[in-house]
Amino acid sequence: MIKKTPPSIIALDGPAASGKSTLGRTLADTLGYLFFDTGVMYRAVTWIALQHDLNLSDEAVITELAQKAQIDIQPPSKNDGRACDVIIGGKDVTWDMRNDEVDANVSVVSAYAGVRQALSEQQRRIGLRGRVVMVGRDIGTVVLPEADLKVYLDASAEERAKRRFDEIIARGDPADYEEILRKVIERDRIDSTRAVAPLRPADDAVIIDSDKMNAEQVVARVMELCK
Ligand code: DC
């Protein structure tokens, strides 16, 4: 009997807060693959730009930053829910990069063609080594169009905002559902209407709508696709 090996390059795309990271991490752990969340690179560039008070509307300046930035992504050093450590200039910025200011500006930074080119090239180099679950917005369409399995994980804006709201409340922080929903919709709009590599499913992607599925059901469905 021929034993089928699981797909080596797995591309996982979808809108903000659709559960891609949770799914990607579980898949990578189960298969013994590298998990790579490409969103951290766009966040890191945005974080550096904000730290240095750079003009975020200046595409040339932000592109140069993306080309030169030393973003070090390492295996997680702490068991605090992080998927990896993100180190910039020797400083651990893993959680800092997820603050409101970065959230509000990252879509603008990630719409710049030069920024995307610089970061996509690095992502592609890592992805082509194989045995990887790469998560983002354009992995199946642009970064790794040759991926063996492409999944597009979708959910309604309301459901995604609710999940984000529950996450924040569970951490003990204050949260406003309407405000979160407004931001989710705005990020969707910018990510899916940008000229370069807009958020969309690849033609050969399997689309999973997770509105009425829990995390375990989504993992089970994708593991089924891996067989
Ligand atoms: O997945 P995330 O929320 O951490 O992503 C942050 C931002 O980065 C998001 O607004 C879209 C952008 N992004 C992208 O344009 N392409 C990717 N491959 C990953 C993220």
PDB file of C-alpha atoms and ligand atoms in Angstrom:
ATOM      1  CA  MET A   1       0.000   0.000   0.000  1.00  0.00           C
ATOM      2  CA  ILE A   2       1.299   3.451  -0.859  1.00  0.00           C
ATOM      3  CA  LYS A   3       1.354   5.709   2.177  1.00  0.00           C
ATOM      4  CA  LYS A   4       0.485   9.285   1.243  1.00  0.00           C
ATOM      5  CA  THR A   5       2.613  11.982   2.866  1.00  0.00           C
ATOM      6  CA  PRO A   6       0.849  15.139   4.069  1.00  0.00           C
ATOM      7  CA  PRO A   7       1.228  18.301   1.966  1.00  0.00           C
ATOM      8  CA  SER A   8       4.624  19.880   2.643  1.00  0.00           C
ATOM      9  CA  ILE A   9       3.756  23.530   1.996  1.00  0.00           C
ATOM     10  CA  ILE A  10       0.472  24.616   3.551  1.00  0.00           C
ATOM     11  CA  ALA A  11      -0.822  28.136   2.818  1.00  0.00           C
ATOM     12  CA  LEU A  12      -3.409  29.498   5.188  1.00  0.00           C
ATOM     13  CA  ASP A  13      -5.056  32.815   4.316  1.00  0.00           C
ATOM     14  CA  GLY A  14      -8.052  34.776   5.522  1.00  0.00           C
ATOM     15  CA  PRO A  15      -9.213  38.034   7.082  1.00  0.00           C
ATOM     16  CA  ALA A  16      -8.241  39.438  10.489  1.00  0.00           C
ATOM     17  CA  ALA A  17      -9.327  37.364  13.489  1.00  0.00           C
ATOM     18  CA  SER A  18     -10.628  34.452  11.420  1.00  0.00           C
ATOM     19  CA  GLY A  19      -8.717  31.971  13.599  1.00  0.00           C
ATOM     20  CA  LYS A  20      -5.845  31.381  11.152  1.00  0.00           C
ATOM     21  CA  SER A  21      -3.120  31.559  13.795  1.00  0.00           C
ATOM     22  CA  THR A  22      -4.791  29.106  16.164  1.00  0.00           C
ATOM     23  CA  LEU A  23      -5.457  26.718  13.303  1.00  0.00           C
ATOM     24  CA  GLY A  24      -1.953  27.164  11.856  1.00  0.00           C
ATOM     25  CA  ARG A  25      -0.220  26.528  15.157  1.00  0.00           C
ATOM     26  CA  THR A  26      -2.215  23.392  15.854  1.00  0.00           C
ATOM     27  CA  LEU A  27      -1.600  22.064  12.356  1.00  0.00           C
ATOM     28  CA  ALA A  28       2.129  22.807  12.535  1.00  0.00           C
ATOM     29  CA  ASP A  29       2.410  21.136  15.979  1.00  0.00           C
ATOM     30  CA  THR A  30       0.492  18.083  14.804  1.00  0.00           C
ATOM     31  CA  LEU A  31       2.531  17.665  11.629  1.00  0.00           C
ATOM     32  CA  GLY A  32       5.873  18.703  13.186  1.00  0.00           C
ATOM     33  CA  TYR A  33       6.144  21.630  10.747  1.00  0.00           C
ATOM     34  CA  LEU A  34       7.372  25.189  11.105  1.00  0.00           C
ATOM     35  CA  PHE A  35       4.577  27.668  11.857  1.00  0.00           C
ATOM     36  CA  PHE A  36       5.136  31.059  10.279  1.00  0.00           C
ATOM     37  CA  ASP A  37       2.673  33.910  10.802  1.00  0.00           C
ATOM     38  CA  THR A  38       3.656  36.466   8.136  1.00  0.00           C
ATOM     39  CA  GLY A  39       1.501  39.182   9.738  1.00  0.00           C
ATOM     40  CA  VAL A  40       4.220  39.655  12.375  1.00  0.00           C
ATOM     41  CA  MET A  41       6.571  41.004   9.696  1.00  0.00           C
ATOM     42  CA  TYR A  42       4.106  43.717   8.596  1.00  0.00           C
ATOM     43  CA  ARG A  43       3.453  44.501  12.249  1.00  0.00           C
ATOM     44  CA  ALA A  44       7.185  44.699  13.003  1.00  0.00           C
ATOM     45  CA  VAL A  45       7.811  47.214  10.201  1.00  0.00           C
ATOM     46  CA  THR A  46       4.848  49.295  11.406  1.00  0.00           C
ATOM     47  CA  TRP A  47       6.082  49.149  14.997  1.00  0.00           C
ATOM     48  CA  ILE A  48       9.588  50.342  14.041  1.00  0.00           C
ATOM     49  CA  ALA A  49       8.150  53.179  11.930  1.00  0.00           C
ATOM     50  CA  LEU A  50       6.011  54.350  14.856  1.00  0.00           C
ATOM     51  CA  GLN A  51       8.940  54.093  17.283  1.00  0.00           C
ATOM     52  CA  HIS A  52      11.067  56.293  15.044  1.00  0.00           C
ATOM     53  CA  ASP A  53       8.237  58.717  14.300  1.00  0.00           C
ATOM     54  CA  LEU A  54       8.575  58.053  10.586  1.00  0.00           C
ATOM     55  CA  ASN A  55       5.934  59.462   8.261  1.00  0.00           C
ATOM     56  CA  LEU A  56       3.691  56.474   7.551  1.00  0.00           C
ATOM     57  CA  SER A  57       2.297  58.195   4.452  1.00  0.00           C
ATOM     58  CA  ASP A  58       5.766  58.313   2.888  1.00  0.00           C
ATOM     59  CA  GLU A  59       5.906  55.115   0.842  1.00  0.00           C
ATOM     60  CA  ALA A  60       9.598  55.500  -0.077  1.00  0.00           C
ATOM     61  CA  VAL A  61      10.694  55.888   3.554  1.00  0.00           C
ATOM     62  CA  ILE A  62       8.599  52.940   4.759  1.00  0.00           C
ATOM     63  CA  THR A  63       9.767  50.763   1.865  1.00  0.00           C
ATOM     64  CA  GLU A  64      13.409  51.490   2.684  1.00  0.00           C
ATOM     65  CA  LEU A  65      12.685  50.574   6.287  1.00  0.00           C
ATOM     66  CA  ALA A  66      11.137  47.233   5.229  1.00  0.00           C
ATOM     67  CA  GLN A  67      14.183  46.472   3.072  1.00  0.00           C
ATOM     68  CA  LYS A  68      16.648  47.174   5.878  1.00  0.00           C
ATOM     69  CA  ALA A  69      14.777  46.123   9.011  1.00  0.00           C
ATOM     70  CA  GLN A  70      16.381  43.325  11.010  1.00  0.00           C
ATOM     71  CA  ILE A  71      13.373  41.386  12.252  1.00  0.00           C
ATOM     72  CA  ASP A  72      14.416  38.331  14.187  1.00  0.00           C
ATOM     73  CA  ILE A  73      11.749  35.650  14.576  1.00  0.00           C
ATOM     74  CA  GLN A  74      12.641  32.885  17.025  1.00  0.00           C
ATOM     75  CA  PRO A  75      10.908  29.942  18.707  1.00  0.00           C
ATOM     76  CA  PRO A  76       8.783  31.054  21.710  1.00  0.00           C
ATOM     77  CA  SER A  77      10.865  31.680  24.851  1.00  0.00           C
ATOM     78  CA  LYS A  78       7.786  32.025  27.090  1.00  0.00           C
ATOM     79  CA  ASN A  79       4.593  30.080  27.527  1.00  0.00           C
ATOM     80  CA  ASP A  80       2.282  33.118  27.457  1.00  0.00           C
ATOM     81  CA  GLY A  81       0.258  32.369  24.351  1.00  0.00           C
ATOM     82  CA  ARG A  82       2.865  33.592  21.856  1.00  0.00           C
ATOM     83  CA  ALA A  83       3.595  31.562  18.728  1.00  0.00           C
ATOM     84  CA  CYS A  84       7.117  32.951  18.376  1.00  0.00           C
ATOM     85  CA  ASP A  85       9.407  35.631  19.774  1.00  0.00           C
ATOM     86  CA  VAL A  86       9.779  38.751  17.653  1.00  0.00           C
ATOM     87  CA  ILE A  87      13.037  40.522  18.462  1.00  0.00           C
ATOM     88  CA  ILE A  88      13.954  43.944  17.089  1.00  0.00           C
ATOM     89  CA  GLY A  89      17.244  45.570  18.079  1.00  0.00           C
ATOM     90  CA  GLY A  90      17.647  43.031  20.893  1.00  0.00           C
ATOM     91  CA  LYS A  91      14.239  43.938  22.389  1.00  0.00           C
ATOM     92  CA  ASP A  92      11.378  41.458  22.690  1.00  0.00           C
ATOM     93  CA  VAL A  93       8.468  43.248  20.965  1.00  0.00           C
ATOM     94  CA  THR A  94       6.179  40.219  20.577  1.00  0.00           C
ATOM     95  CA  TRP A  95       3.227  41.756  22.458  1.00  0.00           C
ATOM     96  CA  ASP A  96       4.069  45.426  21.855  1.00  0.00           C
ATOM     97  CA  MET A  97       3.484  44.836  18.150  1.00  0.00           C
ATOM     98  CA  ARG A  98      -0.121  43.929  18.855  1.00  0.00           C
ATOM     99  CA  ASN A  99      -1.036  47.275  20.397  1.00  0.00           C
ATOM    100  CA  ASP A 100      -3.854  49.537  19.125  1.00  0.00           C
ATOM    101  CA  GLU A 101      -1.498  51.930  17.373  1.00  0.00           C
ATOM    102  CA  VAL A 102       0.052  49.147  15.288  1.00  0.00           C
ATOM    103  CA  ASP A 103      -3.433  47.698  14.618  1.00  0.00           C
ATOM    104  CA  ALA A 104      -4.592  51.087  13.345  1.00  0.00           C
ATOM    105  CA  ASN A 105      -1.638  51.594  10.981  1.00  0.00           C
ATOM    106  CA  VAL A 106      -0.531  48.165   9.775  1.00  0.00           C
ATOM    107  CA  SER A 107      -2.992  47.981   6.882  1.00  0.00           C
ATOM    108  CA  VAL A 108      -1.584  51.199   5.409  1.00  0.00           C
ATOM    109  CA  VAL A 109       1.999  49.934   5.673  1.00  0.00           C
ATOM    110  CA  SER A 110       1.110  46.542   4.195  1.00  0.00           C
ATOM    111  CA  ALA A 111      -0.549  48.158   1.170  1.00  0.00           C
ATOM    112  CA  TYR A 112       2.807  49.525  -0.098  1.00  0.00           C
ATOM    113  CA  ALA A 113       4.139  47.522  -3.069  1.00  0.00           C
ATOM    114  CA  GLY A 114       7.799  47.909  -2.042  1.00  0.00           C
ATOM    115  CA  VAL A 115       7.102  46.775   1.502  1.00  0.00           C
ATOM    116  CA  ARG A 116       5.249  43.720   0.209  1.00  0.00           C
ATOM    117  CA  GLN A 117       8.027  42.839  -2.210  1.00  0.00           C
ATOM    118  CA  ALA A 118      10.721  43.030   0.470  1.00  0.00           C
ATOM    119  CA  LEU A 119       8.783  40.932   2.979  1.00  0.00           C
ATOM    120  CA  SER A 120       7.282  38.449   0.482  1.00  0.00           C
ATOM    121  CA  GLU A 121      10.756  37.544  -0.802  1.00  0.00           C
ATOM    122  CA  GLN A 122      11.889  36.593   2.691  1.00  0.00           C
ATOM    123  CA  GLN A 123       8.672  34.663   3.308  1.00  0.00           C
ATOM    124  CA  ARG A 124       8.999  32.782   0.040  1.00  0.00           C
ATOM    125  CA  ARG A 125      12.595  31.745   0.801  1.00  0.00           C
ATOM    126  CA  ILE A 126      11.496  30.278   4.124  1.00  0.00           C
ATOM    127  CA  GLY A 127       8.367  28.642   2.672  1.00  0.00           C
ATOM    128  CA  LEU A 128      10.155  26.889  -0.161  1.00  0.00           C
ATOM    129  CA  ARG A 129      12.155  24.863   2.367  1.00  0.00           C
ATOM    130  CA  GLY A 130       8.903  22.950   2.928  1.00  0.00           C
ATOM    131  CA  ARG A 131       7.333  21.365   6.011  1.00  0.00           C
ATOM    132  CA  VAL A 132       5.777  24.696   6.774  1.00  0.00           C
ATOM    133  CA  VAL A 133       2.375  26.151   7.623  1.00  0.00           C
ATOM    134  CA  MET A 134       2.484  29.756   6.451  1.00  0.00           C
ATOM    135  CA  VAL A 135      -0.293  32.099   7.527  1.00  0.00           C
ATOM    136  CA  GLY A 136      -1.230  35.465   6.001  1.00  0.00           C
ATOM    137  CA  ARG A 137      -3.394  37.189   3.408  1.00  0.00           C
ATOM    138  CA  ASP A 138      -1.587  36.420   0.133  1.00  0.00           C
ATOM    139  CA  ILE A 139       0.306  33.186   0.783  1.00  0.00           C
ATOM    140  CA  GLY A 140      -1.719  31.056  -1.652  1.00  0.00           C
ATOM    141  CA  THR A 141      -2.007  33.795  -4.265  1.00  0.00           C
ATOM    142  CA  VAL A 142       1.422  35.499  -4.256  1.00  0.00           C
ATOM    143  CA  VAL A 143       4.008  34.217  -1.763  1.00  0.00           C
ATOM    144  CA  LEU A 144       3.697  30.468  -2.378  1.00  0.00           C
ATOM    145  CA  PRO A 145       1.344  29.854  -5.315  1.00  0.00           C
ATOM    146  CA  GLU A 146       2.841  26.352  -5.603  1.00  0.00           C
ATOM    147  CA  ALA A 147       1.660  25.418  -2.085  1.00  0.00           C
ATOM    148  CA  ASP A 148       0.464  21.799  -1.851  1.00  0.00           C
ATOM    149  CA  LEU A 149      -2.594  22.751   0.177  1.00  0.00           C
ATOM    150  CA  LYS A 150      -4.293  26.154   0.269  1.00  0.00           C
ATOM    151  CA  VAL A 151      -6.934  26.952   2.830  1.00  0.00           C
ATOM    152  CA  TYR A 152      -8.887  30.198   3.031  1.00  0.00           C
ATOM    153  CA  LEU A 153     -10.423  30.534   6.470  1.00  0.00           C
ATOM    154  CA  ASP A 154     -13.375  32.891   6.523  1.00  0.00           C
ATOM    155  CA  ALA A 155     -15.937  34.047   9.106  1.00  0.00           C
ATOM    156  CA  SER A 156     -18.369  36.945   9.255  1.00  0.00           C
ATOM    157  CA  ALA A 157     -17.091  40.268  10.617  1.00  0.00           C
ATOM    158  CA  GLU A 158     -19.547  39.966  13.530  1.00  0.00           C
ATOM    159  CA  GLU A 159     -18.267  36.529  14.524  1.00  0.00           C
ATOM    160  CA  ARG A 160     -14.633  37.619  14.249  1.00  0.00           C
ATOM    161  CA  ALA A 161     -15.276  40.735  16.330  1.00  0.00           C
ATOM    162  CA  LYS A 162     -17.017  38.602  18.939  1.00  0.00           C
ATOM    163  CA  ARG A 163     -14.044  36.223  19.150  1.00  0.00           C
ATOM    164  CA  ARG A 164     -11.635  39.135  19.549  1.00  0.00           C
ATOM    165  CA  PHE A 165     -13.934  40.671  22.182  1.00  0.00           C
ATOM    166  CA  ASP A 166     -14.081  37.382  24.163  1.00  0.00           C
ATOM    167  CA  GLU A 167     -10.274  37.047  23.973  1.00  0.00           C
ATOM    168  CA  ILE A 168      -9.712  40.531  25.440  1.00  0.00           C
ATOM    169  CA  ILE A 169     -12.312  40.040  28.174  1.00  0.00           C
ATOM    170  CA  ALA A 170     -10.770  36.648  29.044  1.00  0.00           C
ATOM    171  CA  ARG A 171      -7.417  38.438  29.552  1.00  0.00           C
ATOM    172  CA  GLY A 172      -9.176  40.728  32.035  1.00  0.00           C
ATOM    173  CA  ASP A 173      -8.918  43.841  29.853  1.00  0.00           C
ATOM    174  CA  PRO A 174     -11.792  46.200  28.973  1.00  0.00           C
ATOM    175  CA  ALA A 175     -13.312  45.852  25.493  1.00  0.00           C
ATOM    176  CA  ASP A 176     -16.021  47.517  23.409  1.00  0.00           C
ATOM    177  CA  TYR A 177     -17.657  45.148  20.910  1.00  0.00           C
ATOM    178  CA  GLU A 178     -18.947  47.872  18.552  1.00  0.00           C
ATOM    179  CA  GLU A 179     -15.518  49.486  18.408  1.00  0.00           C
ATOM    180  CA  ILE A 180     -13.819  46.144  17.684  1.00  0.00           C
ATOM    181  CA  LEU A 181     -16.365  45.392  14.945  1.00  0.00           C
ATOM    182  CA  ARG A 182     -15.778  48.782  13.349  1.00  0.00           C
ATOM    183  CA  LYS A 183     -11.993  48.162  13.271  1.00  0.00           C
ATOM    184  CA  VAL A 184     -12.399  44.633  11.860  1.00  0.00           C
ATOM    185  CA  ILE A 185     -14.568  45.974   9.022  1.00  0.00           C
ATOM    186  CA  GLU A 186     -12.124  48.795   8.298  1.00  0.00           C
ATOM    187  CA  ARG A 187      -9.130  46.435   8.164  1.00  0.00           C
ATOM    188  CA  ASP A 188     -11.049  44.072   5.874  1.00  0.00           C
ATOM    189  CA  ARG A 189     -11.809  46.979   3.580  1.00  0.00           C
ATOM    190  CA  ILE A 190      -8.180  48.128   3.306  1.00  0.00           C
ATOM    191  CA  ASP A 191      -6.737  44.574   3.057  1.00  0.00           C
ATOM    192  CA  SER A 192      -9.142  43.471   0.333  1.00  0.00           C
ATOM    193  CA  THR A 193      -9.179  46.626  -1.808  1.00  0.00           C
ATOM    194  CA  ARG A 194      -5.442  47.371  -1.968  1.00  0.00           C
ATOM    195  CA  ALA A 195      -3.878  47.315  -5.436  1.00  0.00           C
ATOM    196  CA  VAL A 196      -1.093  44.848  -4.624  1.00  0.00           C
ATOM    197  CA  ALA A 197      -1.813  41.332  -3.349  1.00  0.00           C
ATOM    198  CA  PRO A 198      -5.309  42.052  -2.016  1.00  0.00           C
ATOM    199  CA  LEU A 199      -6.899  39.619   0.387  1.00  0.00           C
ATOM    200  CA  ARG A 200      -8.736  36.993  -1.662  1.00  0.00           C
ATOM    201  CA  PRO A 201      -8.868  33.208  -1.874  1.00  0.00           C
ATOM    202  CA  ALA A 202      -6.611  31.553  -4.475  1.00  0.00           C
ATOM    203  CA  ASP A 203      -8.600  29.860  -7.255  1.00  0.00           C
ATOM    204  CA  ASP A 204      -7.507  26.460  -5.950  1.00  0.00           C
ATOM    205  CA  ALA A 205      -8.015  27.216  -2.250  1.00  0.00           C
ATOM    206  CA  VAL A 206     -10.435  25.270  -0.078  1.00  0.00           C
ATOM    207  CA  ILE A 207     -12.695  27.860   1.526  1.00  0.00           C
ATOM    208  CA  ILE A 208     -13.819  27.120   5.073  1.00  0.00           C
ATOM    209  CA  ASP A 209     -16.482  29.283   6.672  1.00  0.00           C
ATOM    210  CA  SER A 210     -15.932  28.906  10.414  1.00  0.00           C
ATOM    211  CA  ASP A 211     -18.986  30.894  11.589  1.00  0.00           C
ATOM    212  CA  LYS A 212     -20.725  27.800  12.873  1.00  0.00           C
ATOM    213  CA  MET A 213     -17.627  25.739  13.642  1.00  0.00           C
ATOM    214  CA  ASN A 214     -15.459  25.671  16.746  1.00  0.00           C
ATOM    215  CA  ALA A 215     -11.646  25.554  16.628  1.00  0.00           C
ATOM    216  CA  GLU A 216     -11.530  21.741  16.980  1.00  0.00           C
ATOM    217  CA  GLN A 217     -13.942  21.241  14.079  1.00  0.00           C
ATOM    218  CA  VAL A 218     -11.871  23.516  11.836  1.00  0.00           C
ATOM    219  CA  VAL A 219      -8.655  21.631  12.707  1.00  0.00           C
ATOM    220  CA  ALA A 220     -10.381  18.288  12.052  1.00  0.00           C
ATOM    221  CA  ARG A 221     -11.602  19.495   8.650  1.00  0.00           C
ATOM    222  CA  VAL A 222      -8.130  20.664   7.588  1.00  0.00           C
ATOM    223  CA  MET A 223      -6.423  17.501   8.923  1.00  0.00           C
ATOM    224  CA  GLU A 224      -8.884  15.595   6.745  1.00  0.00           C
ATOM    225  CA  LEU A 225      -7.653  17.630   3.747  1.00  0.00           C
ATOM    226  CA  CYS A 226      -4.046  16.755   4.673  1.00  0.00           C
ATOM    227  CA  LYS A 227      -4.696  13.019   4.353  1.00  0.00           C
TER     228      LYS A 227
HETATM  229  O1   DC B   1      -2.695  38.702  10.643  1.00  0.00           O
HETATM  230  P1   DC B   1      -2.421  40.050  11.299  1.00  0.00           P
HETATM  231  O2   DC B   1      -3.651  40.731  11.806  1.00  0.00           O
HETATM  232  O3   DC B   1      -1.355  39.970  12.343  1.00  0.00           O
HETATM  233  O4   DC B   1      -1.855  40.944  10.108  1.00  0.00           O
HETATM  234  C1   DC B   1      -1.502  42.270  10.293  1.00  0.00           C
HETATM  235  C2   DC B   1      -1.660  43.043   8.997  1.00  0.00           C
HETATM  236  O5   DC B   1      -0.690  42.622   8.057  1.00  0.00           O
HETATM  237  C3   DC B   1      -3.027  42.940   8.315  1.00  0.00           C
HETATM  238  O6   DC B   1      -3.691  44.183   8.338  1.00  0.00           O
HETATM  239  C4   DC B   1      -2.753  42.571   6.897  1.00  0.00           C
HETATM  240  C5   DC B   1      -1.258  42.479   6.776  1.00  0.00           C
HETATM  241  N1   DC B   1      -0.791  41.238   6.185  1.00  0.00           N
HETATM  242  C6   DC B   1      -0.662  41.205   4.830  1.00  0.00           C
HETATM  243  O7   DC B   1      -1.009  42.193   4.160  1.00  0.00           O
HETATM  244  N2   DC B   1      -0.155  40.121   4.221  1.00  0.00           N
HETATM  245  C7   DC B   1       0.196  39.031   4.935  1.00  0.00           C
HETATM  246  N3   DC B   1       0.702  37.955   4.303  1.00  0.00           N
HETATM  247  C8   DC B   1       0.036  39.038   6.343  1.00  0.00           C
HETATM  248  C9   DC B   1      -0.482  40.158   6.938  1.00  0.00           C
END
